[in-house]
Amino acid sequence: MKFFVDTAEVDAIKELNELGMVDGVTTNPSLILKSGRDILEVTKEITQIVDGPVSAEVVALDADAMIEEGRKLATIADNIAVKVPLTWDGLKACKVLSGEGNMVNVTLCFSANQALLAAKAGATFISPFIGRLDDINLDGMDLIADIRTIYDNYGFETQILAASIRTVNHATQSALIGADVMTAPPEVIKKMASHPLTDKGLETFLKDWEKTGQKIL
Ligand code: G3P
C-alpha cells in the first residue's frame, strides 16, 4: 500500500519522508489555506522533496478553465497529479488532461458510480472521502470496498486513493480492503505507531533494566 501525506506543511512532509513513509502528497485548497503559502511556490517545494505524485487541485468549475489551470499546475514539475473535482466538467477535464499524459486525481468522490465514471475518463487516482461519509452517518469503508470490487471486476487501472482518513482504523480497514493508496494527515500516520501495550511493555523493560545496574554504552 502506498502512503500519501495529506498536507501542505513542508516540515511534516520532510520528517515522514526521511523515514520512507511518503510515496506521494495530496493537497487541496483548504490545506493550501492552512499552510499560509502560495500554491505554486509550496507545491514546487513539495515536488522537490518527494519523488512520487504530488496532487495540486484546480479551482475552476467549467471544464475549459479546469484544463487551463491543470496545464499550468502540471508545469510545476513532472510528478504533479492534477486534482479535479468529480463533476461532469471535472470528468471532461480528466479525460483531456490524462490524454495529454498528465496524472489526474479525481477528488470529492462519494459514490461507486462516480468512481466508475472517473475510471472511464482515464483517472490515475480516484479519491473516495471516507471521513466525510462517516460524518453524515454513512460508512465510508463500504464505498472503498464497492469501488475495489467494481474496479477488479473490469480490470480498471485507476488507483483507489482512500482519502479523508481521520483515524488509524480507517487506515487499517483501507489496507484490508485493498485500497492502492491511502492519504492521511501526518498525525494519523504517526499515530499508527502507537499502542498502549507497547508503552506499558517498554516501561516494564526499562524498570527491570535499571535493576540490573548494567549499561550498554
Ligand atoms: O484528501 C482529502 C482530505 O483532505 C479531506 O479530508 O478530513 O477534510 O475530510 P477531510
PDB file of C-alpha atoms and ligand atoms in Angstrom:
ATOM      1  CA  MET A   1       0.000   0.000   0.000  1.00  0.00           C
ATOM      2  CA  LYS A   2       1.302   3.431  -0.914  1.00  0.00           C
ATOM      3  CA  PHE A   3       1.198   6.192   1.704  1.00  0.00           C
ATOM      4  CA  PHE A   4       0.450   9.727   0.591  1.00  0.00           C
ATOM      5  CA  VAL A   5       0.575  12.538   3.135  1.00  0.00           C
ATOM      6  CA  ASP A   6      -2.434  14.829   3.122  1.00  0.00           C
ATOM      7  CA  THR A   7      -0.832  18.170   3.933  1.00  0.00           C
ATOM      8  CA  ALA A   8       0.949  21.204   2.517  1.00  0.00           C
ATOM      9  CA  GLU A   9       3.160  21.529   5.616  1.00  0.00           C
ATOM     10  CA  VAL A  10       6.689  21.094   4.314  1.00  0.00           C
ATOM     11  CA  ASP A  11       8.324  20.247   7.662  1.00  0.00           C
ATOM     12  CA  ALA A  12       5.854  17.437   8.344  1.00  0.00           C
ATOM     13  CA  ILE A  13       6.414  16.019   4.844  1.00  0.00           C
ATOM     14  CA  LYS A  14      10.196  16.110   5.314  1.00  0.00           C
ATOM     15  CA  GLU A  15      10.014  14.309   8.671  1.00  0.00           C
ATOM     16  CA  LEU A  16       7.925  11.440   7.306  1.00  0.00           C
ATOM     17  CA  ASN A  17       9.858  11.306   4.043  1.00  0.00           C
ATOM     18  CA  GLU A  18      13.117  10.704   5.913  1.00  0.00           C
ATOM     19  CA  LEU A  19      11.536   7.528   7.331  1.00  0.00           C
ATOM     20  CA  GLY A  20      10.500   6.307   3.884  1.00  0.00           C
ATOM     21  CA  MET A  21       6.816   6.802   4.729  1.00  0.00           C
ATOM     22  CA  VAL A  22       5.981   9.139   1.856  1.00  0.00           C
ATOM     23  CA  ASP A  23       5.083   7.751  -1.556  1.00  0.00           C
ATOM     24  CA  GLY A  24       3.296  10.952  -2.531  1.00  0.00           C
ATOM     25  CA  VAL A  25       1.486  14.031  -1.248  1.00  0.00           C
ATOM     26  CA  THR A  26      -2.064  15.323  -1.621  1.00  0.00           C
ATOM     27  CA  THR A  27      -3.095  18.928  -1.188  1.00  0.00           C
ATOM     28  CA  ASN A  28      -6.367  20.779  -1.635  1.00  0.00           C
ATOM     29  CA  PRO A  29      -7.442  24.444  -1.390  1.00  0.00           C
ATOM     30  CA  SER A  30      -8.185  24.088   2.351  1.00  0.00           C
ATOM     31  CA  LEU A  31      -4.717  22.656   3.026  1.00  0.00           C
ATOM     32  CA  ILE A  32      -3.095  25.444   0.973  1.00  0.00           C
ATOM     33  CA  LEU A  33      -5.030  27.977   3.088  1.00  0.00           C
ATOM     34  CA  LYS A  34      -3.852  26.237   6.269  1.00  0.00           C
ATOM     35  CA  SER A  35      -0.221  26.385   5.102  1.00  0.00           C
ATOM     36  CA  GLY A  36      -0.437  30.147   4.513  1.00  0.00           C
ATOM     37  CA  ARG A  37       1.758  29.674   1.412  1.00  0.00           C
ATOM     38  CA  ASP A  38       1.404  30.486  -2.289  1.00  0.00           C
ATOM     39  CA  ILE A  39       0.112  27.390  -4.116  1.00  0.00           C
ATOM     40  CA  LEU A  40       2.700  27.427  -6.910  1.00  0.00           C
ATOM     41  CA  GLU A  41       5.597  28.050  -4.548  1.00  0.00           C
ATOM     42  CA  VAL A  42       4.695  25.491  -1.877  1.00  0.00           C
ATOM     43  CA  THR A  43       3.736  22.838  -4.428  1.00  0.00           C
ATOM     44  CA  LYS A  44       7.065  23.296  -6.209  1.00  0.00           C
ATOM     45  CA  GLU A  45       8.909  22.897  -2.908  1.00  0.00           C
ATOM     46  CA  ILE A  46       6.983  19.696  -2.127  1.00  0.00           C
ATOM     47  CA  THR A  47       7.731  18.225  -5.566  1.00  0.00           C
ATOM     48  CA  GLN A  48      11.429  18.779  -4.855  1.00  0.00           C
ATOM     49  CA  ILE A  49      11.221  16.824  -1.584  1.00  0.00           C
ATOM     50  CA  VAL A  50       9.053  13.906  -2.700  1.00  0.00           C
ATOM     51  CA  ASP A  51       9.664  11.720  -5.770  1.00  0.00           C
ATOM     52  CA  GLY A  52       6.110  10.372  -6.022  1.00  0.00           C
ATOM     53  CA  PRO A  53       2.905  12.074  -7.197  1.00  0.00           C
ATOM     54  CA  VAL A  54       2.042  15.442  -5.646  1.00  0.00           C
ATOM     55  CA  SER A  55      -1.619  16.342  -6.130  1.00  0.00           C
ATOM     56  CA  ALA A  56      -2.446  20.006  -6.796  1.00  0.00           C
ATOM     57  CA  GLU A  57      -6.103  20.928  -7.181  1.00  0.00           C
ATOM     58  CA  VAL A  58      -7.780  23.138  -9.764  1.00  0.00           C
ATOM     59  CA  VAL A  59     -10.418  25.598  -8.551  1.00  0.00           C
ATOM     60  CA  ALA A  60     -12.291  26.470 -11.770  1.00  0.00           C
ATOM     61  CA  LEU A  61     -15.742  24.974 -12.268  1.00  0.00           C
ATOM     62  CA  ASP A  62     -16.012  24.704 -16.039  1.00  0.00           C
ATOM     63  CA  ALA A  63     -14.030  22.145 -17.985  1.00  0.00           C
ATOM     64  CA  ASP A  64     -12.080  24.541 -20.237  1.00  0.00           C
ATOM     65  CA  ALA A  65     -10.893  26.634 -17.307  1.00  0.00           C
ATOM     66  CA  MET A  66     -10.050  23.488 -15.304  1.00  0.00           C
ATOM     67  CA  ILE A  67      -7.966  22.247 -18.222  1.00  0.00           C
ATOM     68  CA  GLU A  68      -6.077  25.549 -18.409  1.00  0.00           C
ATOM     69  CA  GLU A  69      -5.446  25.531 -14.653  1.00  0.00           C
ATOM     70  CA  GLY A  70      -4.449  21.874 -14.788  1.00  0.00           C
ATOM     71  CA  ARG A  71      -1.965  22.523 -17.583  1.00  0.00           C
ATOM     72  CA  LYS A  72      -0.423  25.338 -15.548  1.00  0.00           C
ATOM     73  CA  LEU A  73      -0.184  23.201 -12.390  1.00  0.00           C
ATOM     74  CA  ALA A  74       1.387  20.398 -14.433  1.00  0.00           C
ATOM     75  CA  THR A  75       4.244  22.713 -15.447  1.00  0.00           C
ATOM     76  CA  ILE A  76       5.368  22.905 -11.795  1.00  0.00           C
ATOM     77  CA  ALA A  77       7.111  19.516 -12.010  1.00  0.00           C
ATOM     78  CA  ASP A  78       6.943  16.115 -13.696  1.00  0.00           C
ATOM     79  CA  ASN A  79       5.466  14.493 -10.585  1.00  0.00           C
ATOM     80  CA  ILE A  80       2.357  16.693 -10.384  1.00  0.00           C
ATOM     81  CA  ALA A  81      -1.005  14.914 -10.359  1.00  0.00           C
ATOM     82  CA  VAL A  82      -3.700  17.389 -11.363  1.00  0.00           C
ATOM     83  CA  LYS A  83      -6.648  17.126  -8.975  1.00  0.00           C
ATOM     84  CA  VAL A  84     -10.102  17.781 -10.413  1.00  0.00           C
ATOM     85  CA  PRO A  85     -13.490  17.511  -8.674  1.00  0.00           C
ATOM     86  CA  LEU A  86     -15.913  14.732  -9.504  1.00  0.00           C
ATOM     87  CA  THR A  87     -18.362  16.816 -11.520  1.00  0.00           C
ATOM     88  CA  TRP A  88     -19.329  16.367 -15.156  1.00  0.00           C
ATOM     89  CA  ASP A  89     -16.929  19.170 -16.079  1.00  0.00           C
ATOM     90  CA  GLY A  90     -14.263  17.598 -13.883  1.00  0.00           C
ATOM     91  CA  LEU A  91     -14.632  14.338 -15.815  1.00  0.00           C
ATOM     92  CA  LYS A  92     -14.233  16.219 -19.111  1.00  0.00           C
ATOM     93  CA  ALA A  93     -11.096  17.870 -17.758  1.00  0.00           C
ATOM     94  CA  CYS A  94      -9.848  14.476 -16.532  1.00  0.00           C
ATOM     95  CA  LYS A  95     -10.248  12.983 -19.993  1.00  0.00           C
ATOM     96  CA  VAL A  96      -8.333  15.804 -21.698  1.00  0.00           C
ATOM     97  CA  LEU A  97      -5.586  16.171 -19.093  1.00  0.00           C
ATOM     98  CA  SER A  98      -4.954  12.425 -18.810  1.00  0.00           C
ATOM     99  CA  GLY A  99      -4.964  12.201 -22.628  1.00  0.00           C
ATOM    100  CA  GLU A 100      -2.154  14.758 -22.624  1.00  0.00           C
ATOM    101  CA  GLY A 101      -0.092  12.440 -20.429  1.00  0.00           C
ATOM    102  CA  ASN A 102      -0.761  14.014 -17.038  1.00  0.00           C
ATOM    103  CA  MET A 103      -1.560  12.092 -13.867  1.00  0.00           C
ATOM    104  CA  VAL A 104      -5.080  13.041 -12.793  1.00  0.00           C
ATOM    105  CA  ASN A 105      -6.562  12.599  -9.318  1.00  0.00           C
ATOM    106  CA  VAL A 106     -10.364  12.833  -9.333  1.00  0.00           C
ATOM    107  CA  THR A 107     -11.445  14.045  -5.916  1.00  0.00           C
ATOM    108  CA  LEU A 108     -14.600  14.506  -3.832  1.00  0.00           C
ATOM    109  CA  CYS A 109     -15.873  11.031  -4.740  1.00  0.00           C
ATOM    110  CA  PHE A 110     -18.804   9.851  -2.632  1.00  0.00           C
ATOM    111  CA  SER A 111     -20.348   7.036  -4.695  1.00  0.00           C
ATOM    112  CA  ALA A 112     -19.324   3.915  -6.595  1.00  0.00           C
ATOM    113  CA  ASN A 113     -20.947   5.266  -9.765  1.00  0.00           C
ATOM    114  CA  GLN A 114     -18.811   8.395  -9.566  1.00  0.00           C
ATOM    115  CA  ALA A 115     -15.736   6.176  -9.253  1.00  0.00           C
ATOM    116  CA  LEU A 116     -16.829   4.153 -12.271  1.00  0.00           C
ATOM    117  CA  LEU A 117     -17.128   7.320 -14.371  1.00  0.00           C
ATOM    118  CA  ALA A 118     -13.713   8.559 -13.225  1.00  0.00           C
ATOM    119  CA  ALA A 119     -12.101   5.291 -14.309  1.00  0.00           C
ATOM    120  CA  LYS A 120     -13.810   5.540 -17.708  1.00  0.00           C
ATOM    121  CA  ALA A 121     -12.475   9.114 -18.037  1.00  0.00           C
ATOM    122  CA  GLY A 122      -8.903   7.890 -17.543  1.00  0.00           C
ATOM    123  CA  ALA A 123      -8.263   8.943 -13.936  1.00  0.00           C
ATOM    124  CA  THR A 124      -4.932   7.869 -12.475  1.00  0.00           C
ATOM    125  CA  PHE A 125      -6.380   8.091  -8.946  1.00  0.00           C
ATOM    126  CA  ILE A 126      -9.911   8.173  -7.566  1.00  0.00           C
ATOM    127  CA  SER A 127     -10.256   9.796  -4.133  1.00  0.00           C
ATOM    128  CA  PRO A 128     -13.252   8.495  -2.158  1.00  0.00           C
ATOM    129  CA  PHE A 129     -13.684  10.547   1.041  1.00  0.00           C
ATOM    130  CA  ILE A 130     -14.166   8.174   3.964  1.00  0.00           C
ATOM    131  CA  GLY A 131     -14.383  10.570   6.911  1.00  0.00           C
ATOM    132  CA  ARG A 132     -16.902  12.880   5.277  1.00  0.00           C
ATOM    133  CA  LEU A 133     -19.256   9.933   4.629  1.00  0.00           C
ATOM    134  CA  ASP A 134     -18.867   8.855   8.262  1.00  0.00           C
ATOM    135  CA  ASP A 135     -19.729  12.470   9.219  1.00  0.00           C
ATOM    136  CA  ILE A 136     -23.200  12.016   7.708  1.00  0.00           C
ATOM    137  CA  ASN A 137     -23.723   8.583   9.293  1.00  0.00           C
ATOM    138  CA  LEU A 138     -22.822   6.546   6.219  1.00  0.00           C
ATOM    139  CA  ASP A 139     -19.995   4.017   6.158  1.00  0.00           C
ATOM    140  CA  GLY A 140     -17.032   5.337   4.197  1.00  0.00           C
ATOM    141  CA  MET A 141     -15.398   1.900   4.220  1.00  0.00           C
ATOM    142  CA  ASP A 142     -18.334   0.385   2.304  1.00  0.00           C
ATOM    143  CA  LEU A 143     -17.573   2.787  -0.519  1.00  0.00           C
ATOM    144  CA  ILE A 144     -13.912   1.744  -0.656  1.00  0.00           C
ATOM    145  CA  ALA A 145     -14.980  -1.913  -0.765  1.00  0.00           C
ATOM    146  CA  ASP A 146     -17.565  -1.291  -3.519  1.00  0.00           C
ATOM    147  CA  ILE A 147     -15.058   0.565  -5.697  1.00  0.00           C
ATOM    148  CA  ARG A 148     -12.457  -2.199  -5.168  1.00  0.00           C
ATOM    149  CA  THR A 149     -14.983  -4.804  -6.335  1.00  0.00           C
ATOM    150  CA  ILE A 150     -16.070  -2.805  -9.379  1.00  0.00           C
ATOM    151  CA  TYR A 151     -12.536  -1.936 -10.488  1.00  0.00           C
ATOM    152  CA  ASP A 152     -11.439  -5.562 -10.046  1.00  0.00           C
ATOM    153  CA  ASN A 153     -14.498  -6.878 -11.922  1.00  0.00           C
ATOM    154  CA  TYR A 154     -13.446  -4.995 -15.032  1.00  0.00           C
ATOM    155  CA  GLY A 155      -9.693  -4.572 -14.606  1.00  0.00           C
ATOM    156  CA  PHE A 156      -9.749  -0.773 -14.353  1.00  0.00           C
ATOM    157  CA  GLU A 157      -6.259   0.516 -13.637  1.00  0.00           C
ATOM    158  CA  THR A 158      -7.359   3.666 -11.806  1.00  0.00           C
ATOM    159  CA  GLN A 159      -5.814   3.528  -8.335  1.00  0.00           C
ATOM    160  CA  ILE A 160      -8.093   3.782  -5.310  1.00  0.00           C
ATOM    161  CA  LEU A 161      -6.731   6.544  -3.107  1.00  0.00           C
ATOM    162  CA  ALA A 162      -8.548   6.285   0.228  1.00  0.00           C
ATOM    163  CA  ALA A 163      -8.928   9.898   1.370  1.00  0.00           C
ATOM    164  CA  SER A 164     -10.418  11.889   4.229  1.00  0.00           C
ATOM    165  CA  ILE A 165      -8.772   9.389   6.568  1.00  0.00           C
ATOM    166  CA  ARG A 166      -9.255  10.621  10.114  1.00  0.00           C
ATOM    167  CA  THR A 167      -8.437   7.598  12.280  1.00  0.00           C
ATOM    168  CA  VAL A 168      -5.937   4.759  12.415  1.00  0.00           C
ATOM    169  CA  ASN A 169      -8.876   2.380  11.973  1.00  0.00           C
ATOM    170  CA  HIS A 170      -9.641   3.984   8.604  1.00  0.00           C
ATOM    171  CA  ALA A 171      -6.046   3.181   7.625  1.00  0.00           C
ATOM    172  CA  THR A 172      -6.297  -0.468   8.735  1.00  0.00           C
ATOM    173  CA  GLN A 173      -9.641  -1.016   7.018  1.00  0.00           C
ATOM    174  CA  SER A 174      -8.447   0.606   3.789  1.00  0.00           C
ATOM    175  CA  ALA A 175      -5.425  -1.688   3.750  1.00  0.00           C
ATOM    176  CA  LEU A 176      -7.556  -4.784   4.445  1.00  0.00           C
ATOM    177  CA  ILE A 177      -9.965  -3.915   1.629  1.00  0.00           C
ATOM    178  CA  GLY A 178      -7.068  -3.343  -0.740  1.00  0.00           C
ATOM    179  CA  ALA A 179      -7.075   0.379  -1.447  1.00  0.00           C
ATOM    180  CA  ASP A 180      -3.991   1.025  -3.584  1.00  0.00           C
ATOM    181  CA  VAL A 181      -3.079   4.184  -1.697  1.00  0.00           C
ATOM    182  CA  MET A 182      -4.176   5.984   1.410  1.00  0.00           C
ATOM    183  CA  THR A 183      -3.709   9.656   2.057  1.00  0.00           C
ATOM    184  CA  ALA A 184      -3.717  10.709   5.679  1.00  0.00           C
ATOM    185  CA  PRO A 185      -2.686  13.710   7.746  1.00  0.00           C
ATOM    186  CA  PRO A 186       0.815  13.363   9.263  1.00  0.00           C
ATOM    187  CA  GLU A 187      -0.615  12.986  12.770  1.00  0.00           C
ATOM    188  CA  VAL A 188      -2.704   9.942  11.750  1.00  0.00           C
ATOM    189  CA  ILE A 189       0.317   8.274  10.126  1.00  0.00           C
ATOM    190  CA  LYS A 190       2.369   8.877  13.287  1.00  0.00           C
ATOM    191  CA  LYS A 191      -0.446   7.543  15.498  1.00  0.00           C
ATOM    192  CA  MET A 192      -0.264   4.235  13.609  1.00  0.00           C
ATOM    193  CA  ALA A 193       2.956   3.546  15.559  1.00  0.00           C
ATOM    194  CA  SER A 194       1.211   3.828  18.940  1.00  0.00           C
ATOM    195  CA  HIS A 195      -0.129   1.013  21.084  1.00  0.00           C
ATOM    196  CA  PRO A 196      -0.763   1.192  24.855  1.00  0.00           C
ATOM    197  CA  LEU A 197       0.741  -2.287  25.341  1.00  0.00           C
ATOM    198  CA  THR A 198       3.931  -1.121  23.614  1.00  0.00           C
ATOM    199  CA  ASP A 199       4.163   1.779  26.080  1.00  0.00           C
ATOM    200  CA  LYS A 200       3.387  -0.470  29.063  1.00  0.00           C
ATOM    201  CA  GLY A 201       5.859  -3.151  27.975  1.00  0.00           C
ATOM    202  CA  LEU A 202       8.599  -0.593  27.451  1.00  0.00           C
ATOM    203  CA  GLU A 203       8.035   0.853  30.893  1.00  0.00           C
ATOM    204  CA  THR A 204       8.439  -2.607  32.492  1.00  0.00           C
ATOM    205  CA  PHE A 205      11.576  -3.385  30.467  1.00  0.00           C
ATOM    206  CA  LEU A 206      13.169  -0.093  31.473  1.00  0.00           C
ATOM    207  CA  LYS A 207      12.354  -0.599  35.167  1.00  0.00           C
ATOM    208  CA  ASP A 208      13.872  -4.103  35.106  1.00  0.00           C
ATOM    209  CA  TRP A 209      16.898  -2.861  33.189  1.00  0.00           C
ATOM    210  CA  GLU A 210      17.567  -0.242  35.850  1.00  0.00           C
ATOM    211  CA  LYS A 211      17.553  -3.017  38.466  1.00  0.00           C
ATOM    212  CA  THR A 212      20.303  -4.902  36.594  1.00  0.00           C
ATOM    213  CA  GLY A 213      22.640  -1.968  37.138  1.00  0.00           C
ATOM    214  CA  GLN A 214      24.063  -2.572  33.641  1.00  0.00           C
ATOM    215  CA  LYS A 215      24.794  -0.146  30.796  1.00  0.00           C
ATOM    216  CA  ILE A 216      25.002  -0.799  27.049  1.00  0.00           C
ATOM    217  CA  LEU A 217      27.101   2.317  26.306  1.00  0.00           C
TER     218      LEU A 217
HETATM  219  O1  G3P B   1      -7.719  14.014   0.910  1.00  0.00           O
HETATM  220  C1  G3P B   1      -8.896  14.676   1.163  1.00  0.00           C
HETATM  221  C2  G3P B   1      -8.861  15.201   2.535  1.00  0.00           C
HETATM  222  O2  G3P B   1      -8.007  16.291   2.601  1.00  0.00           O
HETATM  223  C3  G3P B   1     -10.156  15.560   3.099  1.00  0.00           C
HETATM  224  O3  G3P B   1     -10.049  15.264   4.451  1.00  0.00           O
HETATM  225  O4  G3P B   1     -10.597  15.429   6.799  1.00  0.00           O
HETATM  226  O5  G3P B   1     -11.023  17.368   5.268  1.00  0.00           O
HETATM  227  O6  G3P B   1     -12.436  15.339   5.137  1.00  0.00           O
HETATM  228  P1  G3P B   1     -11.079  15.875   5.467  1.00  0.00           P
END
